[in-house]
Amino acid sequence: MDTLCKKLLWVALVMVLGQSVTAQEKVSKKITKTYAMTDAGKLNLENKYGNITINGWDKNEVSVAISIEVNHRKKENAEALLKRIQPIARDGEEFVSLGYEILEKKTGWFARLIDEANPFDYDRSNIQIDYTIYMPAKAELKITNTFGDVLIEDWTGKLKALIEHGDVWLSEDLNKADFTMRYGKLRAQNISYGSVDIKNGELDIRDSKSLRLNSNGSDIAMDAVTSLEIYSNKDNISMNEVSTMFGTLKFSTLELDYLTKEADMTLKIADFRVGNITNSDVNIAINQESSEISLNVTDFSHQFDATLEQGLVRMPKSFDNIDSKMLDKGKKLREIKATYGNSTQGRISIRGKKGVVLLKEL
């Protein structure tokens, strides 16, 4: 019994010591500023280690609230670091630029030598810098944020954003927006004209008239895009409807429910699937290597032609005027032509080597 009590006391002591070692002192400060600006103005914001909330309103001013919080095991160290974090603001006619700097800890040549030998006196887990901003609803906005999320509400101006290790949510339709995303999620409604450069992230956009997409290692979902320019590598892409699309897929899978006008794609070790081709004059041109192409041709009258080296084409028996010709036996290069349906306004043309082409009636 005495031994058991000693063990329990030892465990309790270890827990208390562990808590004392890991306990963090927290200090904070808040800063508020107001700047004159109309819908014709521009706001530039650069931040790191925190979240940004942007709200649009009908006032001719920008209201900025900055919350800075520092954690450290020693309170005096936390307070010293908090003092070194200094907001930077520049404003002029219809322009505001916001950011911050962390001042050097010490001065003098010997102190600088010590700092250079041990430069990491803080890390991102020690600092949280959050912005809450109200600005004219149609003013221009440029945001750079690292290690933090961005929420934009009730604002419809022109946007340019560079976000790393954070997510973005947009509540309103935007006419023009350009995003560079790294290791984060982008959730948007309608972006009429935009570009997205995304790596190792997630993209969810409802609608767009014209979108340029450069993606790598990402999961992408879109509802309706009128004109899509896409350069994809190692992505999973799901889209409901596209009118025209062109670009490249490498090691990616793209599933499209409805194609209404044109597709001009280059594929390399990729999967390209179209569930429905909705108009009689749709034109599909694909140059592929070692890829799988699956097209539902039901109710789509068209001319079909393919020139493939060591490739495979499968088509329903309902195709007419099938002509298969070996162009080069050594390379196993074959040309295949056929027609489907009563009209030949539409066209499917496929070139490349290896790969599988599946024409289906579903």
JSON list of C-alpha atoms in Angstrom, two decimals, residues 80-87 100-107:
[
{"chain": "A", "resi": 80, "resn": "ALA", "atom": "CA", "xyz": [9.38, 41.85, -25.14]},
{"chain": "A", "resi": 81, "resn": "LEU", "atom": "CA", "xyz": [8.31, 40.12, -28.34]},
{"chain": "A", "resi": 82, "resn": "LEU", "atom": "CA", "xyz": [4.95, 41.90, -28.30]},
{"chain": "A", "resi": 83, "resn": "LYS", "atom": "CA", "xyz": [6.71, 45.28, -28.15]},
{"chain": "A", "resi": 84, "resn": "ARG", "atom": "CA", "xyz": [8.86, 44.34, -31.13]},
{"chain": "A", "resi": 85, "resn": "ILE", "atom": "CA", "xyz": [5.81, 43.68, -33.34]},
{"chain": "A", "resi": 86, "resn": "GLN", "atom": "CA", "xyz": [5.08, 47.03, -34.94]},
{"chain": "A", "resi": 87, "resn": "PRO", "atom": "CA", "xyz": [2.25, 47.63, -37.45]},
{"chain": "A", "resi": 100, "resn": "TYR", "atom": "CA", "xyz": [3.89, 44.84, -39.79]},
{"chain": "A", "resi": 101, "resn": "GLU", "atom": "CA", "xyz": [7.52, 44.24, -38.90]},
{"chain": "A", "resi": 102, "resn": "ILE", "atom": "CA", "xyz": [9.26, 42.48, -36.04]},
{"chain": "A", "resi": 103, "resn": "LEU", "atom": "CA", "xyz": [12.08, 44.70, -34.82]},
{"chain": "A", "resi": 104, "resn": "GLU", "atom": "CA", "xyz": [15.50, 43.31, -34.05]},
{"chain": "A", "resi": 105, "resn": "LYS", "atom": "CA", "xyz": [15.84, 42.11, -30.49]},
{"chain": "A", "resi": 106, "resn": "LYS", "atom": "CA", "xyz": [19.13, 43.86, -29.77]},
{"chain": "A", "resi": 107, "resn": "THR", "atom": "CA", "xyz": [21.44, 46.51, -31.17]}
]
